[in-house]
Structures are given as structure tokens and as C-alpha cells.
Coordinates of C-alpha atoms in Angstrom, one line a residue:
M6 CA 29.9 4.3 -28.3
K7 CA 26.2 3.9 -29.3
F8 CA 23.8 1.2 -30.1
M9 CA 22.5 1.1 -33.6
N10 CA 19.2 2.9 -34.2
F11 CA 16.4 0.7 -35.4
T12 CA 12.6 0.6 -35.5
G13 CA 10.6 -1.8 -33.3
R14 CA 7.4 -3.7 -33.9
M15 CA 6.7 -4.1 -37.7
G16 CA 9.2 -1.5 -39.0
Y17 CA 12.2 -3.9 -39.2
P18 CA 15.1 -3.2 -41.5
T19 CA 16.0 -6.0 -43.9
S20 CA 19.5 -6.7 -42.5
L21 CA 21.5 -5.1 -39.7
P22 CA 25.1 -5.9 -38.8
I23 CA 25.8 -6.3 -35.0
S24 CA 28.9 -4.7 -33.6
W25 CA 30.4 -5.5 -30.2
A26 CA 28.2 -2.9 -28.6
S27 CA 24.9 -3.5 -30.3
C28 CA 22.0 -5.8 -29.9
L29 CA 18.7 -6.3 -31.7
H30 CA 15.5 -6.9 -29.9
C31 CA 11.9 -6.6 -31.1
G32 CA 10.0 -3.6 -29.7
A33 CA 13.1 -2.1 -28.0
G34 CA 12.9 1.1 -30.0
N35 CA 15.8 3.6 -30.2
L36 CA 18.8 2.7 -28.0
E37 CA 21.2 5.2 -26.5
D38 CA 24.7 4.8 -25.3
F39 CA 24.2 2.5 -22.3
Q40 CA 27.4 3.8 -20.7
E41 CA 25.6 7.1 -20.1
R42 CA 22.7 5.3 -18.4
R43 CA 22.8 4.1 -14.8
G44 CA 26.4 3.2 -14.6
G45 CA 26.7 1.2 -17.8
V46 CA 23.5 -0.9 -17.3
L47 CA 20.5 -0.7 -19.6
D48 CA 17.4 -2.8 -19.4
L49 CA 15.5 -3.5 -22.6
R50 CA 12.0 -4.8 -22.2
D51 CA 9.9 -6.3 -24.9
L52 CA 6.4 -5.1 -23.8
R53 CA 4.7 -7.6 -26.1
R54 CA 6.5 -10.7 -24.8
G55 CA 7.5 -9.7 -21.4
I56 CA 11.2 -10.6 -22.1
S57 CA 13.9 -8.5 -20.4
L58 CA 17.5 -8.2 -21.5
R59 CA 20.3 -6.7 -19.5
L60 CA 23.5 -5.4 -21.2
R61 CA 26.3 -4.9 -18.8
H62 CA 29.7 -3.4 -19.4
D63 CA 32.1 -6.1 -18.2
G64 CA 35.8 -5.6 -18.9
G65 CA 35.7 -5.0 -22.6
Q66 CA 32.9 -7.5 -23.2
R67 CA 29.2 -7.1 -23.0
R68 CA 27.2 -9.7 -21.2
V69 CA 23.7 -10.4 -22.3
C70 CA 21.5 -11.9 -19.7
G71 CA 17.9 -13.0 -20.1
P72 CA 15.2 -14.8 -18.2
G73 CA 16.3 -18.2 -19.3
G74 CA 19.1 -18.6 -16.7
V75 CA 22.3 -20.3 -17.9
N76 CA 20.6 -21.1 -21.2
G77 CA 20.0 -17.4 -21.7
R78 CA 23.5 -16.2 -21.0
A79 CA 25.9 -15.3 -23.8
L80 CA 28.8 -13.0 -24.6
L81 CA 28.9 -10.7 -27.6
S82 CA 32.6 -10.5 -28.6
R83 CA 34.2 -7.4 -29.9
G84 CA 34.3 -7.9 -33.6
G85 CA 33.7 -4.7 -35.6
R86 CA 30.9 -5.6 -38.1
R87 CA 30.7 -9.2 -37.0
A88 CA 28.9 -10.6 -34.1
D89 CA 30.0 -13.8 -32.3
I90 CA 27.7 -15.3 -29.7
R91 CA 29.6 -17.1 -27.0
S92 CA 27.8 -19.5 -24.7
S93 CA 28.7 -19.8 -21.0
D94 CA 30.6 -23.1 -21.7
G95 CA 32.9 -21.4 -24.1
D96 CA 31.4 -22.5 -27.5
V97 CA 31.3 -19.9 -30.1
Y98 CA 28.5 -19.7 -32.7
S99 CA 29.5 -17.3 -35.5
G100 CA 26.5 -15.8 -37.1
G101 CA 28.0 -13.0 -39.0
R102 CA 24.9 -10.8 -39.7
I103 CA 21.6 -11.0 -38.1
A104 CA 18.7 -10.3 -40.4
A105 CA 15.8 -8.8 -38.5
C106 CA 12.3 -10.1 -39.2
P107 CA 9.1 -10.2 -37.1
S108 CA 8.4 -13.4 -35.2
V109 CA 5.3 -15.1 -33.9
S110 CA 6.5 -16.3 -30.5
A111 CA 9.2 -15.8 -27.9
V112 CA 11.1 -18.8 -26.5
P113 CA 13.0 -19.3 -23.2
G114 CA 16.3 -17.6 -22.7
V115 CA 18.1 -14.6 -24.3
L116 CA 18.9 -16.6 -27.4
S117 CA 15.2 -17.1 -28.0
A118 CA 14.8 -13.3 -27.5
V119 CA 17.3 -12.7 -30.2
L120 CA 15.7 -15.4 -32.5
S121 CA 12.3 -13.8 -31.9
C122 CA 13.4 -10.8 -34.0
G123 CA 16.1 -12.2 -36.2
D124 CA 17.4 -15.2 -38.1
I125 CA 20.9 -16.3 -37.7
T126 CA 22.2 -17.1 -41.2
D127 CA 24.2 -20.1 -40.1
L128 CA 21.3 -22.6 -40.1
S129 CA 23.5 -25.5 -39.1
R130 CA 24.1 -23.8 -35.7
Q131 CA 20.4 -22.9 -35.0
A132 CA 19.4 -26.4 -33.9
F133 CA 21.6 -26.0 -30.8
F134 CA 20.4 -22.7 -29.6
L135 CA 17.6 -24.1 -27.6
R136 CA 17.9 -26.5 -24.7
G137 CA 16.7 -30.0 -25.4
G138 CA 17.9 -29.8 -29.1
K139 CA 14.6 -28.4 -30.5
S140 CA 14.9 -27.4 -34.1
F141 CA 14.5 -23.7 -35.0
L142 CA 12.8 -24.6 -38.2
R143 CA 10.4 -26.8 -36.4
M144 CA 9.7 -23.9 -34.0
K145 CA 8.9 -21.7 -37.0
K146 CA 6.4 -24.3 -38.3
I147 CA 4.7 -24.7 -35.0
S148 CA 4.6 -20.9 -34.6
A149 CA 3.0 -20.6 -38.0
A150 CA 0.4 -23.2 -37.1
V151 CA -0.4 -21.6 -33.8
S152 CA -0.6 -18.2 -35.5
A153 CA -3.1 -19.6 -38.1
F154 CA -5.2 -21.2 -35.4
F155 CA -5.5 -18.0 -33.4
T156 CA -6.2 -16.0 -36.5
S157 CA -9.1 -18.4 -37.3
L158 CA -10.2 -18.2 -33.6
S159 CA -10.1 -14.4 -33.8
I160 CA -12.3 -14.4 -36.9
Q161 CA -14.8 -16.7 -35.0
V162 CA -14.8 -14.4 -32.0
V163 CA -15.3 -11.2 -34.0
T164 CA -18.1 -12.6 -36.2
A165 CA -19.9 -14.6 -33.4
P166 CA -22.7 -12.1 -32.8
V167 CA -23.3 -11.6 -36.5
I168 CA -23.5 -15.4 -37.0
L169 CA -25.9 -15.7 -34.0
W170 CA -28.1 -12.9 -35.3
H171 CA -28.7 -14.7 -38.6
S172 CA -28.3 -18.4 -37.9
F173 CA -28.8 -18.6 -34.0
G174 CA -25.9 -21.0 -33.5
I175 CA -22.1 -21.0 -33.6
P176 CA -20.4 -23.7 -35.7
V177 CA -18.1 -25.3 -33.2
Y178 CA -15.8 -26.8 -35.8
G179 CA -15.7 -23.5 -37.8
V180 CA -12.3 -22.6 -36.2
F181 CA -10.7 -25.6 -37.8
L182 CA -12.6 -25.3 -41.1
N183 CA -11.2 -21.8 -41.5
L184 CA -7.7 -23.2 -41.5
I185 CA -8.7 -24.9 -44.8
V186 CA -11.1 -22.3 -46.2
I187 CA -9.1 -19.1 -45.7
P188 CA -6.0 -20.1 -47.6
L189 CA -8.0 -21.4 -50.6
M190 CA -10.1 -18.3 -50.8
T191 CA -7.2 -16.5 -52.6
Y192 CA -7.6 -18.9 -55.5
V193 CA -11.4 -18.5 -55.5
V194 CA -11.0 -14.7 -55.8
I195 CA -8.3 -15.0 -58.5
S196 CA -10.3 -17.6 -60.4
G197 CA -13.4 -15.4 -60.2
F198 CA -11.7 -12.2 -61.4
L199 CA -10.0 -14.0 -64.3
G200 CA -13.2 -15.8 -65.3
L201 CA -15.1 -12.5 -65.2
G202 CA -12.4 -10.6 -67.2
L203 CA -11.9 -13.4 -69.8
S204 CA -15.7 -13.9 -70.3
F205 CA -15.8 -10.6 -72.2
L206 CA -13.4 -12.1 -74.7
S207 CA -14.7 -15.6 -74.7
E208 CA -17.5 -17.2 -72.7
S209 CA -16.0 -20.6 -72.9
V210 CA -12.5 -19.5 -71.7
G211 CA -14.1 -17.4 -68.9
G212 CA -16.2 -20.4 -67.9
A213 CA -13.1 -22.6 -67.8
M214 CA -11.3 -20.2 -65.6
L215 CA -14.3 -20.2 -63.2
G216 CA -13.9 -24.0 -62.9
G217 CA -11.3 -23.7 -60.2
A218 CA -13.5 -21.6 -58.0
H219 CA -16.4 -23.9 -58.6
Y220 CA -14.6 -27.0 -57.4
I221 CA -13.1 -25.2 -54.4
L222 CA -16.5 -24.0 -53.3
K223 CA -18.0 -27.5 -53.9
F224 CA -15.2 -28.8 -51.7
Y225 CA -16.2 -26.3 -49.0
E226 CA -19.9 -27.4 -49.3
V227 CA -18.9 -31.1 -48.8
I228 CA -16.8 -30.5 -45.7
C229 CA -19.3 -28.1 -44.2
N230 CA -22.1 -30.7 -44.6
W231 CA -19.9 -33.4 -43.2
T232 CA -18.9 -31.4 -40.1
G233 CA -22.5 -30.3 -39.7
E234 CA -23.5 -33.9 -39.0
L235 CA -20.8 -34.5 -36.3
P236 CA -21.9 -34.5 -32.7
G237 CA -21.9 -31.0 -31.1
A238 CA -21.4 -29.3 -34.5
E239 CA -23.5 -26.3 -33.5
L240 CA -23.7 -24.4 -30.2
V241 CA -27.2 -23.0 -30.3
L242 CA -27.4 -19.8 -28.2
G243 CA -30.4 -18.0 -29.9
Q244 CA -30.6 -14.6 -31.4
P245 CA -28.9 -12.0 -29.1
E246 CA -30.6 -8.7 -28.5
I247 CA -29.0 -5.5 -29.9
W248 CA -27.9 -4.2 -26.5
K249 CA -26.2 -7.5 -25.8
I250 CA -24.3 -7.3 -29.1
G251 CA -23.1 -3.8 -28.2
C252 CA -21.9 -5.0 -24.7
Y253 CA -20.1 -7.9 -26.4
Y254 CA -18.1 -5.8 -28.8
G255 CA -17.5 -3.1 -26.1
L256 CA -15.9 -5.7 -23.8
M257 CA -13.9 -7.2 -26.6
I258 CA -12.4 -3.8 -27.5
F259 CA -11.8 -3.0 -23.8
G260 CA -9.9 -6.2 -23.3
A261 CA -7.8 -5.6 -26.4
V262 CA -6.9 -2.0 -25.5
V263 CA -6.0 -3.0 -21.9
Y264 CA -3.7 -5.8 -23.2
E265 CA -2.0 -3.6 -25.8
R266 CA -2.0 -0.2 -24.1
G267 CA -2.8 -0.8 -20.5
M268 CA 0.6 -0.4 -18.8
E269 CA -0.9 2.1 -16.4
I270 CA -3.4 -0.5 -15.3
A271 CA -0.9 -3.4 -15.1
E272 CA 2.7 -3.3 -16.2
N273 CA 3.1 -7.1 -16.1
K274 CA 2.0 -8.6 -19.4
K275 CA 0.6 -11.7 -17.7
H276 CA -1.7 -9.6 -15.6
R277 CA -2.9 -7.8 -18.7
L278 CA -3.5 -11.2 -20.3
V279 CA -5.6 -12.2 -17.4
L280 CA -7.6 -9.0 -17.8
L281 CA -8.0 -9.7 -21.5
C282 CA -9.3 -13.2 -20.9
A283 CA -11.7 -11.9 -18.1
A284 CA -13.1 -9.2 -20.4
W285 CA -13.6 -11.7 -23.3
L286 CA -15.2 -14.3 -21.0
A287 CA -17.6 -11.6 -19.7
A288 CA -18.4 -10.7 -23.3
F289 CA -19.3 -14.3 -24.1
L290 CA -21.8 -14.3 -21.2
F291 CA -23.8 -11.6 -23.1
L292 CA -24.4 -14.1 -25.9
L293 CA -26.0 -16.7 -23.7
P294 CA -29.8 -17.0 -23.9
S295 CA -31.8 -14.9 -21.4
R296 CA -33.3 -16.9 -18.6
Q297 CA -37.0 -17.6 -19.1
T298 CA -39.2 -16.2 -16.4
G299 CA -43.0 -16.8 -16.0
L300 CA -44.9 -18.2 -18.9
S301 CA -44.6 -17.4 -22.5
A302 CA -46.9 -18.5 -25.3
T303 CA -46.0 -17.9 -28.9
F304 CA -48.6 -18.4 -31.6
L305 CA -46.4 -19.0 -34.7
D306 CA -47.3 -17.6 -38.1
V307 CA -47.5 -21.0 -39.9
G308 CA -50.0 -19.9 -42.6
Q309 CA -53.2 -21.9 -42.6
G310 CA -52.6 -24.0 -39.5
D311 CA -51.7 -24.0 -35.8
G312 CA -48.4 -23.8 -34.0
I313 CA -48.1 -22.9 -30.3
V314 CA -44.9 -22.9 -28.3
L315 CA -45.2 -22.8 -24.5
R316 CA -42.2 -22.0 -22.4
S317 CA -41.5 -21.7 -18.7
E318 CA -38.3 -21.7 -16.7
S319 CA -38.1 -25.5 -16.8
H320 CA -40.0 -26.8 -19.8
T321 CA -40.7 -26.1 -23.5
I322 CA -43.9 -27.5 -25.0
L323 CA -45.1 -27.5 -28.6
V324 CA -48.9 -27.7 -29.0
D325 CA -49.5 -28.5 -32.7
C326 CA -47.4 -27.3 -35.6
G327 CA -48.6 -27.7 -39.2
S328 CA -49.7 -25.9 -42.2
S329 CA -51.7 -26.7 -45.3
Q330 CA -50.2 -23.7 -47.2
Q331 CA -46.5 -24.4 -46.5
K332 CA -45.4 -28.0 -46.5
S333 CA -41.9 -27.3 -45.1
I334 CA -43.2 -25.5 -42.1
G335 CA -41.0 -27.6 -39.7
E336 CA -37.8 -26.6 -41.6
K337 CA -38.6 -23.1 -42.5
V338 CA -40.5 -21.8 -39.5
L339 CA -40.5 -24.1 -36.5
V340 CA -36.8 -25.0 -36.2
P341 CA -35.6 -21.5 -36.9
Y342 CA -37.9 -20.1 -34.3
L343 CA -36.9 -22.6 -31.6
K344 CA -33.2 -22.0 -32.3
S345 CA -33.7 -18.2 -32.2
Q346 CA -34.9 -18.7 -28.6
G347 CA -31.9 -20.9 -27.8
V348 CA -34.1 -24.0 -27.6
T349 CA -32.7 -27.4 -28.8
R350 CA -35.1 -29.7 -26.9
L351 CA -38.9 -29.9 -26.7
D352 CA -40.0 -31.6 -23.5
L353 CA -43.3 -32.5 -25.1
A354 CA -44.9 -32.2 -28.5
V355 CA -48.7 -32.3 -28.4
M356 CA -50.6 -33.3 -31.5
T357 CA -54.2 -32.3 -30.7
H358 CA -55.5 -34.3 -33.7
G359 CA -54.3 -35.8 -37.0
D360 CA -54.9 -33.1 -39.5
Q361 CA -51.8 -32.1 -41.5
D362 CA -52.2 -28.4 -40.7
H363 CA -51.7 -29.4 -37.0
M364 CA -49.0 -32.0 -37.2
N365 CA -46.6 -32.0 -40.2
G366 CA -44.2 -29.7 -38.3
I367 CA -44.0 -32.3 -35.5
R368 CA -43.5 -35.1 -38.0
Y369 CA -40.6 -33.2 -39.5
L370 CA -38.8 -33.1 -36.1
L371 CA -39.3 -36.8 -35.7
E372 CA -38.1 -37.6 -39.3
H373 CA -35.1 -35.2 -39.2
P374 CA -33.1 -35.5 -36.0
E375 CA -30.3 -33.7 -37.8
S376 CA -32.4 -30.5 -37.4
G377 CA -30.9 -30.1 -34.0
I378 CA -34.2 -30.2 -32.1
R379 CA -34.8 -33.2 -29.9
V380 CA -38.3 -34.3 -28.9
G381 CA -38.7 -35.6 -25.3
G382 CA -42.2 -37.0 -25.7
L383 CA -45.2 -37.1 -28.1
M384 CA -48.8 -36.7 -26.8
M385 CA -51.9 -37.6 -28.9
P386 CA -55.6 -38.0 -28.1
E387 CA -56.7 -41.3 -26.6
A388 CA -59.8 -41.0 -28.8
G389 CA -57.8 -40.9 -32.0
K390 CA -58.5 -44.1 -34.0
D391 CA -57.2 -43.0 -37.4
E392 CA -54.1 -44.7 -38.9
I393 CA -52.2 -41.4 -38.8
Y394 CA -51.9 -41.8 -35.0
G395 CA -50.3 -45.2 -35.4
K396 CA -47.8 -44.0 -38.0
M397 CA -46.8 -41.1 -35.7
A398 CA -46.4 -43.5 -32.8
E399 CA -44.2 -45.8 -34.9
L400 CA -42.1 -42.9 -36.0
A401 CA -41.7 -41.7 -32.4
K402 CA -40.7 -45.1 -31.1
K403 CA -38.1 -45.4 -33.9
R404 CA -36.5 -42.3 -32.5
D405 CA -36.8 -43.5 -28.9
V406 CA -39.4 -40.9 -28.1
P407 CA -42.0 -42.0 -25.6
V408 CA -45.7 -41.7 -26.6
F409 CA -48.5 -40.5 -24.3
Y410 CA -52.2 -40.5 -24.8
A411 CA -54.4 -37.8 -23.2
Q412 CA -58.1 -37.7 -22.4
K413 CA -60.7 -35.7 -20.5
G414 CA -59.8 -35.4 -16.8
D415 CA -56.0 -35.6 -17.1
I416 CA -54.3 -32.9 -15.0
W417 CA -50.6 -32.0 -14.8
N418 CA -49.6 -29.9 -11.9
N419 CA -46.5 -27.6 -11.9
F420 CA -46.4 -28.1 -15.7
P421 CA -45.1 -26.6 -17.9
G422 CA -43.6 -24.7 -14.9
K423 CA -43.8 -24.1 -11.2
G424 CA -47.2 -22.8 -10.1
M425 CA -48.8 -23.7 -13.4
S426 CA -51.2 -26.5 -14.2
M427 CA -52.5 -28.0 -17.5
E428 CA -55.8 -29.8 -17.7
C429 CA -57.3 -31.8 -20.5
L430 CA -61.0 -30.9 -20.8
S431 CA -61.9 -32.9 -23.9
P432 CA -62.5 -35.4 -25.4
D433 CA -63.3 -38.5 -23.5
G434 CA -61.0 -41.4 -24.4
G435 CA -63.8 -43.9 -24.9
T436 CA -65.8 -41.9 -27.4
E437 CA -65.7 -42.6 -31.1
F438 CA -66.0 -39.7 -33.6
T439 CA -66.7 -39.6 -37.3
D440 CA -65.1 -36.2 -37.7
R441 CA -61.4 -36.0 -36.9
N442 CA -61.8 -32.3 -35.7
E443 CA -63.9 -33.5 -32.8
E444 CA -61.0 -35.7 -31.6
S445 CA -59.1 -32.5 -30.9
L446 CA -57.5 -32.3 -27.4
V447 CA -58.7 -29.2 -25.5
F448 CA -56.4 -27.9 -22.8
R449 CA -56.9 -25.2 -20.1
L450 CA -53.6 -23.7 -18.8
T451 CA -53.7 -21.7 -15.6
Y452 CA -51.0 -19.7 -13.9
G453 CA -52.1 -17.5 -11.0
R454 CA -54.8 -15.1 -12.3
F455 CA -53.9 -16.0 -15.9
S456 CA -55.8 -18.7 -17.8
M457 CA -55.7 -19.8 -21.5
L458 CA -57.9 -22.3 -23.4
L459 CA -56.4 -24.1 -26.4
T460 CA -59.1 -25.7 -28.5
G461 CA -57.4 -27.3 -31.5
D462 CA -60.0 -27.7 -34.3
M463 CA -63.0 -28.2 -31.9
E464 CA -66.3 -27.3 -33.5
T465 CA -69.7 -26.4 -32.1
S466 CA -70.7 -30.0 -31.1
G467 CA -67.6 -30.2 -28.9
E468 CA -68.3 -26.8 -27.5
E469 CA -71.8 -27.9 -26.5
T470 CA -70.4 -30.9 -24.8
L471 CA -68.1 -28.7 -22.7
L472 CA -70.9 -26.3 -21.9
T473 CA -73.1 -29.2 -20.7
S474 CA -70.3 -30.7 -18.5
G475 CA -69.9 -27.4 -16.5
V476 CA -66.1 -27.4 -16.6
L477 CA -65.8 -24.1 -18.5
T478 CA -64.9 -20.9 -16.6
P479 CA -63.9 -17.4 -17.9
V480 CA -60.4 -17.3 -19.4
T481 CA -57.9 -14.6 -20.1
I482 CA -57.0 -15.9 -23.6
L483 CA -58.9 -18.1 -26.0
K484 CA -57.3 -19.7 -29.0
A485 CA -60.3 -19.9 -31.2
G486 CA -61.3 -23.3 -32.5
H487 CA -60.8 -24.3 -36.2
H488 CA -59.1 -21.1 -37.2
G489 CA -62.1 -19.0 -36.5
S490 CA -64.4 -20.9 -38.8
A491 CA -68.2 -20.4 -38.8
T492 CA -68.6 -23.9 -37.4
S493 CA -66.9 -23.0 -34.1
S494 CA -66.9 -20.2 -31.5
S495 CA -70.7 -20.2 -30.9
E496 CA -72.5 -17.4 -29.1
E497 CA -73.0 -19.4 -25.9
F498 CA -69.4 -20.6 -25.9
I499 CA -68.0 -17.1 -26.2
E500 CA -70.4 -15.8 -23.6
K501 CA -69.4 -18.5 -21.1
L502 CA -65.7 -18.0 -21.6
S503 CA -65.8 -14.2 -21.9
P504 CA -62.1 -14.1 -23.1
S505 CA -60.2 -10.8 -22.7
V506 CA -58.1 -11.8 -25.7
T507 CA -58.7 -14.1 -28.6
I508 CA -56.1 -15.5 -31.0
L509 CA -57.1 -16.4 -34.5
S510 CA -54.5 -18.6 -36.2
Y511 CA -54.9 -18.8 -40.0
G512 CA -53.2 -18.2 -43.3
R513 CA -53.7 -15.0 -45.2
K514 CA -55.8 -15.5 -48.3
N515 CA -56.6 -19.1 -47.4
R516 CA -59.0 -21.0 -49.6
Y517 CA -61.4 -21.7 -46.7
G518 CA -62.3 -18.1 -46.0
H519 CA -61.1 -18.3 -42.4
P520 CA -61.8 -16.6 -40.1
A521 CA -65.6 -16.0 -40.6
E522 CA -66.6 -12.4 -40.3
K523 CA -69.5 -13.2 -38.0
V524 CA -67.0 -14.9 -35.6
R525 CA -65.0 -11.7 -35.5
E526 CA -68.1 -9.6 -34.8
R527 CA -69.2 -12.0 -32.1
L528 CA -65.9 -11.8 -30.3
L529 CA -65.9 -8.0 -30.5
E530 CA -69.4 -7.8 -29.2
H531 CA -68.2 -9.6 -26.0
G532 CA -65.3 -7.2 -25.6
S533 CA -62.6 -9.6 -26.6
K534 CA -59.5 -8.1 -28.3
I535 CA -58.5 -10.0 -31.4
Y536 CA -55.0 -10.9 -32.6
E537 CA -54.7 -12.6 -36.0
T538 CA -51.6 -14.4 -37.2
G539 CA -52.8 -13.8 -40.8
L540 CA -52.5 -10.0 -40.3
S541 CA -49.9 -9.4 -37.5
G542 CA -47.7 -12.5 -37.9
A543 CA -46.6 -14.4 -34.8
V544 CA -48.3 -13.3 -31.6
M545 CA -46.1 -13.4 -28.4
V546 CA -47.8 -13.6 -25.0
R547 CA -45.9 -13.3 -21.7
A548 CA -47.6 -13.7 -18.3
D549 CA -46.2 -13.7 -14.7
G550 CA -49.5 -14.9 -13.1
K551 CA -50.7 -11.3 -12.6
K552 CA -49.9 -9.2 -15.6
L553 CA -50.1 -9.9 -19.3
K554 CA -48.0 -8.5 -22.2
I555 CA -48.7 -9.2 -25.8
K556 CA -46.5 -8.3 -28.8
T557 CA -46.9 -9.1 -32.5
M558 CA -44.3 -9.6 -35.2
L559 CA -45.9 -7.0 -37.5
P560 CA -47.9 -3.9 -36.6
L561 CA -51.5 -4.5 -35.9
D562 CA -52.7 -2.1 -38.6
T563 CA -50.9 -4.1 -41.3
D564 CA -53.2 -4.5 -44.3

């Protein structure tokens, strides 16, 4: 007397009759005569669902017991090529033939175990197979919805590092959008191929066939834009490093292998599920932004203009951001850079003066809160009397951004980070200037043995004022004033500062001829190493108070 031979997992036959000594169960594999095994008792275990069935020879009848208690007990009556399932209270449900098909989920009791691999053709009886009167058809709909959700979630999990690498953030609602997008993509592909094929016969017919794909894609664009404006639409984590991506996928694969094949590690499916979740959680940790240590200063490549991002463990500061070559510098350069670093909030945006090549990126952030970058405060020069300062102040207040005014003598200790200080050296708040460049705020940032002077667009007259005041001391890094123009970086000024490194921020092939060749020669004569954003792209400086590291986006020998 033998059980019927069938294939587990996805290799199900279309329809199998059940005799009095046979039982179907997903994943059970080939079954032998249970009378020859352990005194007539055979355990069948579904390794994927953790369901255990026990078939026992019991006086001419075979009792099927499962984990569901009384609800899971039934009798398979002797009936040749028919199978009657008898509940413990004596009711008989005649199912005739059980058609095997893969199922999404297992439900309590042995009847759910049978249902998980087969449909009983008498649908009128199915509603009573589960305790509580739950409908089998409803279960299938729920299972399909759950399956679709986890399929969408799986897509999000697998593609997360790729999405972060290119866009620096994960769309939080993408899991739900995929439930709408994925089913309709079939019609987009069909419409596209039909339109392409028919276009060889008639352009008008081909264009008409492409209309379906066009409207579906337009629908996608609308719902994506709508969800993008919802609160918390994007989880900004920054661009992960290559080694982090490798660790992420390694842990993902490890967790999946342990769950599917790891019986030697843990026989219990629940234990393997815990290991899977732990591995995937550990993988997600590799996508989190690295902790900022020490001080970093990035001189962005904004073209003809300035843009400096200062970061410490506790604060992020933007000193100027603008360009006269690229009007959309905030959208195209500033926001992508900040998000690539996992930054969604600027603690302070400093506008050294009111020229567009120093402030239109800051204005973009204030005008477009949907950019995802929040501004904690706006600082401008006390000496600034131009109407542009009033307009920026109004815009900031409209966004509930506090406005601060700085002048000579202001000092901020432990800012932007612990052990650091930031001091405003110029200009005096009560002084009136005819040239807006002379209104530029000048800051000295110190951190241990490291120091840096940020000069905005200060020219030689401002340099002379600083030399006379006696506040200047040698610095590690100088951000040359006014993009290295001939009207700044005088001989006396450079000699007094004796900078080890000088940063020239300008746009390649700019119409002003910046930087002046004589300024370059002057800096080299005083032993200063020059980094130019116009040649090497963005310049990244990292300091720990003792040592200094400098990297550039492009090789230094770029023509």
C-alpha cells in the first residue's frame, strides 16, 4: 500500500485523485509506504511553512493530525479514487478530487495544510473549513495582496543601494506605488512594441498604438509627483560607498541562503526567519550615512561663484552659494551634494554679501522648501544696506527661518563643532560702503592647529584694514578673495597670512579672466599650494585639529 508519488514545491501535477491511503502536501516530496516506517507512523514536514502532518494507521482508517488541534483533525475514509474528509464531530465533506496548485500562505490546522497545496472543488464547502467561518476565497484574495506587497518590498530592498547611489534617497512610498506601476507596465511594453512594429507600416497607426503607453506613463508621473510632496516622502541616506554596497548585498544573500537552506544552522523555520531578519537589518545599517568626525570643508564647483559647506559632528554650515554662470546652482549642484552626504538640514546659511554669485543658491533653498533641505538660520552682514538684504530677510521670515546679522568682533565658540571656534574679522557694522564687495563678511575658523580664512569678495582695501587692525595671523588654508582677481590677495596680505594652501573658486573660461596670473605667481612664491575649482572641480578638505587631508573631484593635472 503506497502513497502516490508527486513532486513538491513548484512541480505540481494538474490534478491528483486521493485514495484512502494518500495525502497531498506541498514540499513533502516522494512518499513511501508508511506501514514500513516506524510502526505505521510517518511525519511529513513542510520545510517552507513549518507545518507537520502525522498519518497514523488506525483500524482501517488513517487519521491526519496537524498543529491546529481539534480544528486540524480529520479522517480520510477508505474510498478508492475518492477522498472524503471527515471532521472530528462526524460531518463529512466530500471533495472528490483535490487539484494541486501552489499557495501563498499556510493557515492553521491540517485542513489549511491541505488547502495550502490544493483546491477542493466543492466550493460550497470551503467556507466552513476554517474556524470562525473565514472564506477560502477571501483568504486567496488576502494572500494575493500580501504576496504583491512583499514582491514590491523585495524590489525596493534589492534596488535600494542602486537608488541611493544615483538619487541619494529612498522613496518611502515607492513600495505602494509599485503595486500600481508594476501591473500596468505589461500594457506599456505591449503598447510600445505594437507601436514600434506598426510604425513601419503607418506612422499614424503606430503613433495611435503608443497612446496607451503615453497615458500610463503620464499617470505614473502625476502620482509620483503627488507622493513626492507628501511628508516623509524620501528617506535621505546619502550616497553609499562601494564597500558598503558590497556588504549590503552580501548580508542579503547570506540571510536568504540561511532561510532557504540553513537547516544545519537552525531546523526551526521561525529561528531561520529571525536570522534572516537580523541579517537584513544589519545590511540596512550599511546604508546609513557615516558619522562625521573632525571638520570637513567642501569648496563646491559652482562655476563662477562661491559655495562652501562646513560640516562637523553636530552642525552643517553653508557659507555662500551662488554662480553667475549657472542660474540653477541650488537645484543642480547644492541640493544634490547635500543629499549625497545625507544632509537634509543646514544649521546656518551665511551670505557674506549680496552678489548673485554668492547667494542665489541660498535663495533657492528658501524659495523651494520641497527641495528637502531645511535652513535653520540665515546670517548676513550688519553693514549690508542694499535692498537685496531686505528681500532675503523677508523671504527667510516667510519660511520661519530666523535671521542673524554679523559684524567684526563676533565670536562663536564650539561652533561649528566641539573644540572649534568661528570669528568674524570684518567688516564693522557701523561702516557704510560704496562697493558691495567690501561688505563681505570675513571669518577665521580655528580647530586645534588648523585654521582657515574665508574672505568672500574682499578686495585690497579690506585687506589693508585687516592688516592695520593687527588681527591677522598665519593660516593653514586661505580662500582667496574675489575668486583670485587682481584687485585682491595683495603681496602684504599673502605675506602676513603665509597660507600653506590656497583655494581659488572660479568658473572655467569665465568672462572676468579670474584668477589673475600674477595672483597665482604671488601665492606660489610664498610657498602656498593652490587648488582651483575651475580645474579640479570640488575641493574636499578634512581636518582633525592636527592633520590635514585634501582631495579633489578631478585629477589635479586636468587641462
